[in-house]
Coordinates of C-alpha atoms and ligand atoms in Angstrom, one line a residue:
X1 CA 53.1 131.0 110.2
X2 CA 55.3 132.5 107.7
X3 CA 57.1 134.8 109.9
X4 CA 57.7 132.0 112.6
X5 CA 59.0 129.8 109.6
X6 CA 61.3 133.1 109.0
X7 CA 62.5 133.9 112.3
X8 CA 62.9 129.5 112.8
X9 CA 65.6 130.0 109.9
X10 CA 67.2 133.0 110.7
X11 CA 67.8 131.7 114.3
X12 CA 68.9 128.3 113.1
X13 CA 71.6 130.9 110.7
X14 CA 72.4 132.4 113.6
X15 CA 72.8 129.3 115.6
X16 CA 75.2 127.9 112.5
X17 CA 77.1 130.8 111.9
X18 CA 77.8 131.2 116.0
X19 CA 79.0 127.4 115.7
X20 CA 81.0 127.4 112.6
X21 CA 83.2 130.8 114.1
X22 CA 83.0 129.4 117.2
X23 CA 85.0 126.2 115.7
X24 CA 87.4 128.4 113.6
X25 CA 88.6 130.3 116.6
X26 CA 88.7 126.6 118.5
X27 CA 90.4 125.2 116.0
X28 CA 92.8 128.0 114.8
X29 CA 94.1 128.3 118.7
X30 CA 94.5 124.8 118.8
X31 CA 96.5 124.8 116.1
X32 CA 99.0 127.6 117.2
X33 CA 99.8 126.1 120.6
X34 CA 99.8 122.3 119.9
X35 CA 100.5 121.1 123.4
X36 CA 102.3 117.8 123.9
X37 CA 102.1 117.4 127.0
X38 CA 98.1 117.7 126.7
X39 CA 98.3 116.0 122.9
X40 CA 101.3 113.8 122.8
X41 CA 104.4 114.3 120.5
X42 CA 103.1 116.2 117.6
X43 CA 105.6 114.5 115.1
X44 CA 103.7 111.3 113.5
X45 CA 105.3 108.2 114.7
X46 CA 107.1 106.3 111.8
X47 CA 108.1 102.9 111.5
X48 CA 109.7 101.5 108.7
X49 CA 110.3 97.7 109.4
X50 CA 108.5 95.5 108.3
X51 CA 107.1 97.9 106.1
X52 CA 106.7 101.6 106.2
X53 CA 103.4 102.5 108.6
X54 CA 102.6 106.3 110.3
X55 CA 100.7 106.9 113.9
X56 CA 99.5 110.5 114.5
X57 CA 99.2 111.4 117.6
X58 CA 97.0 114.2 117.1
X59 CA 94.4 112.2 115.6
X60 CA 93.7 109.7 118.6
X61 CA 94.2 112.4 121.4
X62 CA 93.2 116.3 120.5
X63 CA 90.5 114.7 117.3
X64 CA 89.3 111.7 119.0
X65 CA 89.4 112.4 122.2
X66 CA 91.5 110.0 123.7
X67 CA 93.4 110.1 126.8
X68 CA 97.0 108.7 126.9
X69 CA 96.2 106.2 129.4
X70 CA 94.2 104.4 126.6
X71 CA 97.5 103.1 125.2
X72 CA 100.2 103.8 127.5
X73 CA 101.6 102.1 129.1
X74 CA 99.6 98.7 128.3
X75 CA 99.1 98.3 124.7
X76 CA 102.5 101.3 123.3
X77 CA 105.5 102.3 126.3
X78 CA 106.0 105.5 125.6
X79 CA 109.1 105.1 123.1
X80 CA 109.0 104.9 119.7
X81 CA 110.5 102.1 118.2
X82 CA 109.6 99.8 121.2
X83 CA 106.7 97.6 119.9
X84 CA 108.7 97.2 116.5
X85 CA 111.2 95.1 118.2
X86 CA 108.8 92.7 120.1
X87 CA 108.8 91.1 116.4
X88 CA 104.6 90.2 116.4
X89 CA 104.0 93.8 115.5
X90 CA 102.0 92.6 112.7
X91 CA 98.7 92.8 110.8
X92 CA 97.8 89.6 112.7
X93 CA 98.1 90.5 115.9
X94 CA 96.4 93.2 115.2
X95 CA 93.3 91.0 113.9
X96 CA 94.1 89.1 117.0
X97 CA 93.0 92.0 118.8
X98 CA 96.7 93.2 120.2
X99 CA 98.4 96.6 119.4
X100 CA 96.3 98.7 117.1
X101 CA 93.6 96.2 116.6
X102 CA 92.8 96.6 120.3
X103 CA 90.8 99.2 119.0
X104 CA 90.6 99.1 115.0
X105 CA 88.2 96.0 114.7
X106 CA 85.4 98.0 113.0
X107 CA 83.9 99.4 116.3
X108 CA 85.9 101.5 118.4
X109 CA 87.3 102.4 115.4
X110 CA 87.5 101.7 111.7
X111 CA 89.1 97.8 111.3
X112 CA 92.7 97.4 110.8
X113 CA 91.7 94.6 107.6
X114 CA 90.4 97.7 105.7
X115 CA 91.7 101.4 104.3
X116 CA 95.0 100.4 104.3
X117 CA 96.3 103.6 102.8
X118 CA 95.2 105.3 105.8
X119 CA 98.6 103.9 108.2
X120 CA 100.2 102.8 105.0
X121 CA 101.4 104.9 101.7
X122 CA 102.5 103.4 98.3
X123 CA 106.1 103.6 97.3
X124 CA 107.3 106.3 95.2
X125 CA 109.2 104.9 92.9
X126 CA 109.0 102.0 90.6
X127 CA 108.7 98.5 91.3
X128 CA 110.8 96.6 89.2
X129 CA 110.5 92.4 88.9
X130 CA 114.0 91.3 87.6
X131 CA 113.2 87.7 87.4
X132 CA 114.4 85.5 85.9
X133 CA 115.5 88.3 82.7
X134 CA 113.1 90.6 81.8
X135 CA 112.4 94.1 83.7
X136 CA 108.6 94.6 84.5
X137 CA 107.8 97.7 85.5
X138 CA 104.8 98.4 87.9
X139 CA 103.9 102.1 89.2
X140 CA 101.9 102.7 92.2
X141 CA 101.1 106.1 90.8
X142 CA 99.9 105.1 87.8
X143 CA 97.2 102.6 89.3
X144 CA 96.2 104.6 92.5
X145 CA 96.3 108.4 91.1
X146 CA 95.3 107.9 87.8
X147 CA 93.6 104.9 87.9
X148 CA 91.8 105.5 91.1
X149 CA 92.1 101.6 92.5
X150 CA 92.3 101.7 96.3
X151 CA 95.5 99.8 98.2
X152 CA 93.0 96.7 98.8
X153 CA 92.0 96.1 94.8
X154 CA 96.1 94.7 95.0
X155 CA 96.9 94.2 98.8
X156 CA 94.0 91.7 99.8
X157 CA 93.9 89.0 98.1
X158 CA 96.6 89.9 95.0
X159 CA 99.7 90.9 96.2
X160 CA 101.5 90.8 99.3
X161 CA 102.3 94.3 100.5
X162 CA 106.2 93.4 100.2
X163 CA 108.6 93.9 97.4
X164 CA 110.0 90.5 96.0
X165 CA 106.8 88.4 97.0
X166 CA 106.0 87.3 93.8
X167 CA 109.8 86.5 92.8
X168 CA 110.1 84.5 96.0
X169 CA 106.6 82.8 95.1
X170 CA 107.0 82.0 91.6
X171 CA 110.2 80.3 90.3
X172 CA 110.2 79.0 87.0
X173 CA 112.4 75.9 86.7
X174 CA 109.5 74.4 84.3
X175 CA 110.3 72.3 80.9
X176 CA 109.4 73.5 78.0
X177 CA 105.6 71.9 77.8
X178 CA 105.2 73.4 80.5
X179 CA 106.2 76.6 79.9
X180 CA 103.1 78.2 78.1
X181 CA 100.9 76.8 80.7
X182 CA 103.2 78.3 83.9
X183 CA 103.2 81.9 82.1
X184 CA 99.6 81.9 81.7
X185 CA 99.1 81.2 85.0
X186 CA 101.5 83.8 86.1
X187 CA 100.2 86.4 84.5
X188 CA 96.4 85.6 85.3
X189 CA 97.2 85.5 89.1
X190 CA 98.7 88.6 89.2
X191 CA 98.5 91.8 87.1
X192 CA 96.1 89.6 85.0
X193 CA 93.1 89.6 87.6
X194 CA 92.8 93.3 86.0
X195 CA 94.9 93.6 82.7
X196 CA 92.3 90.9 80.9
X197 CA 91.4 93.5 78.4
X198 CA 87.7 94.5 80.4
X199 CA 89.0 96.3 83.3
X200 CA 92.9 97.3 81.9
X201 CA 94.1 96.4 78.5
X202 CA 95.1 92.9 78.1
X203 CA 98.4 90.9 79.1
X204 CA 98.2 89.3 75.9
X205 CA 98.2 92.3 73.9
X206 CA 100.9 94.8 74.7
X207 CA 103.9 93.0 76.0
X208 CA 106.1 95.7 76.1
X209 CA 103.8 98.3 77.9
X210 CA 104.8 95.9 81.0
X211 CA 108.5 94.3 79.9
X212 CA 110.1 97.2 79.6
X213 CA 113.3 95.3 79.1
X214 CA 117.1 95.8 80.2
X215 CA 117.9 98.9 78.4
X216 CA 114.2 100.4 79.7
X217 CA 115.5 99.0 82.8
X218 CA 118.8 101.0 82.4
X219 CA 117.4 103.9 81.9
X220 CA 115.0 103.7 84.9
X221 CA 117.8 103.5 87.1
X222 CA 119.4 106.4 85.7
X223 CA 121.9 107.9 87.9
X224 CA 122.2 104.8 90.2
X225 CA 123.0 102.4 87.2
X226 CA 126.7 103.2 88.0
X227 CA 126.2 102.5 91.0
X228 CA 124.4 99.2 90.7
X229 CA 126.5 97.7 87.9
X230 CA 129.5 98.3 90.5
X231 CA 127.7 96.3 93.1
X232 CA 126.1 93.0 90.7
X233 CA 128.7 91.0 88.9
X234 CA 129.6 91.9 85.6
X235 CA 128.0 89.1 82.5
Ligands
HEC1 C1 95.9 105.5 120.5 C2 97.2 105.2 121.2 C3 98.0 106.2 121.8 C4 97.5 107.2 122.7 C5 96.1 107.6 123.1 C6 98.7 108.0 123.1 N1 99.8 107.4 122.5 FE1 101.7 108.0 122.8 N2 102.4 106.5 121.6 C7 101.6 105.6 120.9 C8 102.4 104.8 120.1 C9 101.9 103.7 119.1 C10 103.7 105.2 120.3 C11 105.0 104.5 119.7 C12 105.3 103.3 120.4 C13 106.3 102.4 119.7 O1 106.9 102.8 118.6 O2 106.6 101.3 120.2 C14 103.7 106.3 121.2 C15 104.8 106.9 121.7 C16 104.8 108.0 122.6 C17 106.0 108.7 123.1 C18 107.4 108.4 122.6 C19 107.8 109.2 121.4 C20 109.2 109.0 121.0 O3 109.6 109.8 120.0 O4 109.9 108.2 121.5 C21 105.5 109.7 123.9 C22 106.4 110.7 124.6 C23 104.1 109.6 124.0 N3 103.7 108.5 123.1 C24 103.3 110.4 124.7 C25 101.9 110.3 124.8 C26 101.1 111.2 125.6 C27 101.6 112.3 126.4 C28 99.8 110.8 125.3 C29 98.5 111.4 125.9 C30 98.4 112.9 125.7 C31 99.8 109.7 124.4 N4 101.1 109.4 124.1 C32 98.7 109.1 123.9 C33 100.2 105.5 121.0 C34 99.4 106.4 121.8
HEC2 C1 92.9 103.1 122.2 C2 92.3 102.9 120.9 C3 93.1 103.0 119.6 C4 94.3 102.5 119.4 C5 95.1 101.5 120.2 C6 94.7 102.9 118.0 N1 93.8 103.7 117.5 FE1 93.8 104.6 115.7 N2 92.0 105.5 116.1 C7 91.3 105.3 117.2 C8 90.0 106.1 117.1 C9 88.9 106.1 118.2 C10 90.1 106.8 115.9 C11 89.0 107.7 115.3 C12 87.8 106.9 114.8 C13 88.1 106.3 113.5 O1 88.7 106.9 112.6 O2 87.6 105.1 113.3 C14 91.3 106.4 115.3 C15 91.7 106.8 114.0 C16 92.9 106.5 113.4 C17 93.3 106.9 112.1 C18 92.5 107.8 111.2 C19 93.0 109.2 111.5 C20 92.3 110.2 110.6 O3 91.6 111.1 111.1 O4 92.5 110.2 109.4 C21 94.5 106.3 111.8 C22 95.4 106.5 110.5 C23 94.9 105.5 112.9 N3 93.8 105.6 113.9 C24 96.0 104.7 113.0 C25 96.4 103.9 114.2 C26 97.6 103.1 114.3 C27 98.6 103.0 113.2 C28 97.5 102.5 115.5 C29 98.5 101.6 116.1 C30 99.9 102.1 116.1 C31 96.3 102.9 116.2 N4 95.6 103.8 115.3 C32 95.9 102.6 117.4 C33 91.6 104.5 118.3 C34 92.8 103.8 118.5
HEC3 C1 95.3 101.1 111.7 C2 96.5 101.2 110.9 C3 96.7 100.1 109.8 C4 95.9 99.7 108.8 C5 94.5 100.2 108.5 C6 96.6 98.7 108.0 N1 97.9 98.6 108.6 FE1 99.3 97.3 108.0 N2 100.5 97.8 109.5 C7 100.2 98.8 110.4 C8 101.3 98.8 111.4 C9 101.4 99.8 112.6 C10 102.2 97.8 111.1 C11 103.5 97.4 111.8 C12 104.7 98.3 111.7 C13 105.3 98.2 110.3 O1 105.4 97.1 109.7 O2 105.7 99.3 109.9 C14 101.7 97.2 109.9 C15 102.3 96.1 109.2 C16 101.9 95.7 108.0 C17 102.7 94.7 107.2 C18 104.0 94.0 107.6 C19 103.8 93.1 108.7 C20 102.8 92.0 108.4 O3 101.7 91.9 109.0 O4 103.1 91.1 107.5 C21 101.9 94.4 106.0 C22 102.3 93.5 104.9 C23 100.7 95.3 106.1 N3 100.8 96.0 107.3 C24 99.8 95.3 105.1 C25 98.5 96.0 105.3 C26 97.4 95.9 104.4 C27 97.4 95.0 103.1 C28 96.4 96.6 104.9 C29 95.0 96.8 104.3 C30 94.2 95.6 104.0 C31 96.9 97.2 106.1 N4 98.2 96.8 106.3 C32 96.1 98.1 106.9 C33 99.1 99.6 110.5 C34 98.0 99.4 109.7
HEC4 C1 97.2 97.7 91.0 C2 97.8 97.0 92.2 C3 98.3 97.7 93.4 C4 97.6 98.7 94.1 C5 96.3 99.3 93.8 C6 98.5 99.1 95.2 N1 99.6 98.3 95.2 FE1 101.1 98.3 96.5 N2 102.1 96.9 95.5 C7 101.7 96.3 94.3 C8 102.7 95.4 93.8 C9 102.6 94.5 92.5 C10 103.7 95.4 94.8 C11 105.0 94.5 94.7 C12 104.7 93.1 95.2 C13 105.8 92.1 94.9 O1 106.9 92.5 94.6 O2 105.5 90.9 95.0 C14 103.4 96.3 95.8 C15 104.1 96.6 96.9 C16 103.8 97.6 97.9 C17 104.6 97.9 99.1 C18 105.9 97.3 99.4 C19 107.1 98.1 98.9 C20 108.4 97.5 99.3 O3 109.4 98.2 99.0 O4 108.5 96.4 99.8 C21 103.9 98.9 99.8 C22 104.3 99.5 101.1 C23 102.7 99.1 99.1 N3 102.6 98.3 97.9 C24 101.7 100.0 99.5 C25 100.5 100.3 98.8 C26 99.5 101.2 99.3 C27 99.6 102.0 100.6 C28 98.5 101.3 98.3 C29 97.3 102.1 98.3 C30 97.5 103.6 98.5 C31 98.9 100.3 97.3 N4 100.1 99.8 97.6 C32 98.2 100.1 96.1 C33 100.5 96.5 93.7 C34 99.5 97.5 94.1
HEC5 C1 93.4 95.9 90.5 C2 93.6 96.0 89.0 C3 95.0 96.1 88.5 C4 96.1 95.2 88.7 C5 96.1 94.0 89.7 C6 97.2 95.7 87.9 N1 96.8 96.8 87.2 FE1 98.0 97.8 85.9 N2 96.4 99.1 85.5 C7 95.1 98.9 86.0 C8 94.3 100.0 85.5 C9 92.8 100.2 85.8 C10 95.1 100.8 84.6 C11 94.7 102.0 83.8 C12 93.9 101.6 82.6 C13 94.6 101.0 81.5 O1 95.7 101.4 81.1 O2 94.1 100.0 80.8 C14 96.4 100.2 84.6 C15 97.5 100.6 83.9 C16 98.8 100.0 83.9 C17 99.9 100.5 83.1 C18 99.9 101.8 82.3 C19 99.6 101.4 80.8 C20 99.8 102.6 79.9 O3 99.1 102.6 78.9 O4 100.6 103.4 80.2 C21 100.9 99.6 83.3 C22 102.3 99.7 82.7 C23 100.4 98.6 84.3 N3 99.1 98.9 84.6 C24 101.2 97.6 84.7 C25 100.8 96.6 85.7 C26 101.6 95.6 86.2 C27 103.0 95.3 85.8 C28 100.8 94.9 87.1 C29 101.2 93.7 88.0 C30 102.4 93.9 88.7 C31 99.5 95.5 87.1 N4 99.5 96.6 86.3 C32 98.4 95.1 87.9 C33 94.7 98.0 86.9 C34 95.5 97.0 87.5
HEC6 C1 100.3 93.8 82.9 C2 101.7 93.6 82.9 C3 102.2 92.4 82.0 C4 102.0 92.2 80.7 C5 101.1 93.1 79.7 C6 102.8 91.1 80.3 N1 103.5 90.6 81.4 FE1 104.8 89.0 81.3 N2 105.1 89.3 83.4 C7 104.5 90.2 84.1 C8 105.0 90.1 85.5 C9 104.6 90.9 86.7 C10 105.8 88.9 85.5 C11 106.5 88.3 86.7 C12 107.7 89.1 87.1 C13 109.0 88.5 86.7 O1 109.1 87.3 86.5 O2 110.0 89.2 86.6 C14 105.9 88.5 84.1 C15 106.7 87.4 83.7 C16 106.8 87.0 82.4 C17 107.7 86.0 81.9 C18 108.7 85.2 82.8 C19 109.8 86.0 83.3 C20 110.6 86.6 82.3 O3 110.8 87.9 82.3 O4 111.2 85.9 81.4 C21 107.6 85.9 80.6 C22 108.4 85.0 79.6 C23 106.6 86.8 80.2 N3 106.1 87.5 81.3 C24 106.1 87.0 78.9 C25 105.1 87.9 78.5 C26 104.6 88.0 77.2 C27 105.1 87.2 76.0 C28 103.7 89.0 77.2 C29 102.8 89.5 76.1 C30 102.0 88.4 75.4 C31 103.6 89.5 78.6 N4 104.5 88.8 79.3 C32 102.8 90.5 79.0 C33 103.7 91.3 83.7 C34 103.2 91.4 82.4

């Protein structure tokens, strides 16, 4: 009994340990002689309009197993840059079932309404709101690396995945009764669904950590303040 239980394990050790080198060697040849003809072009695919999104290749042929017939020539051409001019190369075509919802719908593979951060990545720098006065500052860095949130805790329901949304949405315009009533509103329906003081520290309290003002403005441009006061007329 015990020395079938024995020889059951070291067999199954052997087994593992024949796998796992067996997959090393697989995968380190692999990786030496990518083959693009076999794979498709190894560079990730990039598109930048209307917003910045990334197709690999590699991924959907050599790890998923997909031949190139799956998408070409009937859902991609073989060009990159092609489907970003047919001007519906959108998130809802994609729930529509077209493009790269003809297969991310949450069964051939994961759905195109969720991870967003896996096509999409968060700006770098800054994201200053301007209007109508005051410079708010907002940080992608700050709330996804540090704070942990995930793309959809903003980009479902909060904000629109496009710089200037809220600007575009919101303009003031209101009389002065009004005024209290507008800002509260503002702020709750934005950065306010989470800076209520239970999950981040509260609009109402720290002003300034958000408003960073002209001159912290100023010195967030840096180097390209020249360059902007140059291009905006002077007060
Ligand atoms: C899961 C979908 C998918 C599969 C499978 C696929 N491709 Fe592509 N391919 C794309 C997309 C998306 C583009 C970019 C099209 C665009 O921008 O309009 C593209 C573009 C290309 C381009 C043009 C690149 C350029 O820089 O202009 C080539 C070449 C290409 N694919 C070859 C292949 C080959 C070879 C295979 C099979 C080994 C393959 N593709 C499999 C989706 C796919
Ligand atoms: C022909 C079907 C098909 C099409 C079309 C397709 N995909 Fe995929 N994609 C898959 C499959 C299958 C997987 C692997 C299973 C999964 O991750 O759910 C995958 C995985 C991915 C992953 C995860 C890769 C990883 O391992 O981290 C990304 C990102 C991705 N696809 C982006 C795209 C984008 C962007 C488009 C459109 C330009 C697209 N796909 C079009 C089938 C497809
Ligand atoms: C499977 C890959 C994939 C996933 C997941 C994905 N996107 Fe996209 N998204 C794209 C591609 C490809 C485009 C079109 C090309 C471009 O705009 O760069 C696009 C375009 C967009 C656009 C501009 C066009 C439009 O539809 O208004 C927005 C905004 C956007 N995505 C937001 C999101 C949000 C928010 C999520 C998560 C809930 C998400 N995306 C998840 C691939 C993806
Ligand atoms: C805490 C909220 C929050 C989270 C989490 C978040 N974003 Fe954003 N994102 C914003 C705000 C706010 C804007 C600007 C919207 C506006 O100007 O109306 C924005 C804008 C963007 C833009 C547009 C930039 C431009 O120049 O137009 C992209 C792309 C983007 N986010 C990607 C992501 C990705 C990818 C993730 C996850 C990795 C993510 N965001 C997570 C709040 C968030
Ligand atoms: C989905 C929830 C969520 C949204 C929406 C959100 N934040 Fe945050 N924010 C957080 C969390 C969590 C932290 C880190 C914890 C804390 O500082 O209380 C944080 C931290 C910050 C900080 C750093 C504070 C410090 O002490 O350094 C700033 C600044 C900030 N957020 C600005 C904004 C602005 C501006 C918006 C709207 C454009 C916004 N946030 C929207 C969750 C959110
Ligand atoms: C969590 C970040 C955050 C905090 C904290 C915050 N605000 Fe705001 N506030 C914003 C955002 C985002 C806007 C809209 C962007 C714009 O209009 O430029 C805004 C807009 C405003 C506006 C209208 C536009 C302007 O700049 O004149 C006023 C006034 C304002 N806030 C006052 C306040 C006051 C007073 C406090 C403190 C009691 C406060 N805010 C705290 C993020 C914040």
């Amino acid at each position: 009994m015990n020395t079938n239980k024995a020889s059951t394990v070291s067999l199954l050790a052997v087994t593992a340990f024949l796998a796992a080198s067996f997959l090393t060697v697989h995968a380190s040849i692999a990786a030496e002689a990518y083959d693009a003809d076999q794979y498709g072009p190894q560079e990730p695919i990039v598109w930048s309009t209307p917003t910045k999104a990334t197709f690999n290749h590699q991924h959907h042929t050599m790890d998923a197993g997909l031949a190139c017939d799956a998408c070409h020539d009937e859902i991609f051409t073989m060009e990159q840059g092609a489907t970003e001019k047919a001007g519906d190369f959108t998130m809802k075509s994609f729930k529509e079932g077209k493009y790269c919802g003809s297969c991310h719908d949450g069964s051939t593979a994961f759905d195109s309404a969720t991870q967003c951060g896996s096509c999409h990545s968060a700006p770098e720098n800054p994201i200053v709101f301007t209007y109508p006065v005051k410079a708010v500052s907002f940080e992608h860095s700050i709330h996804v690396k540090q704070g942990g949130l995930a793309c959809e805790a903003c980009h479902k329901e909060v904000f629109a995945m496009k710089k200037g949304s809220i600007e575009e949405a919101e303009q003031t315009g209101a009389d002065a009764e009004d005024k209290r009533e507008y800002l509260e509103k503002l702020h709750n329906k934005y950065c306010g669904t989470c800076h209520d003081a239970s999950q981040a520290f509260g609009y109402l309290t720290r002003c300034t950590v958000c408003h960073i003002g002209v001159k912290g403005y100023s010195a967030l441009q840096g180097g390209d303040q020249k360059k902007e006061e140059n291009g905006e007329s002077k007060h």
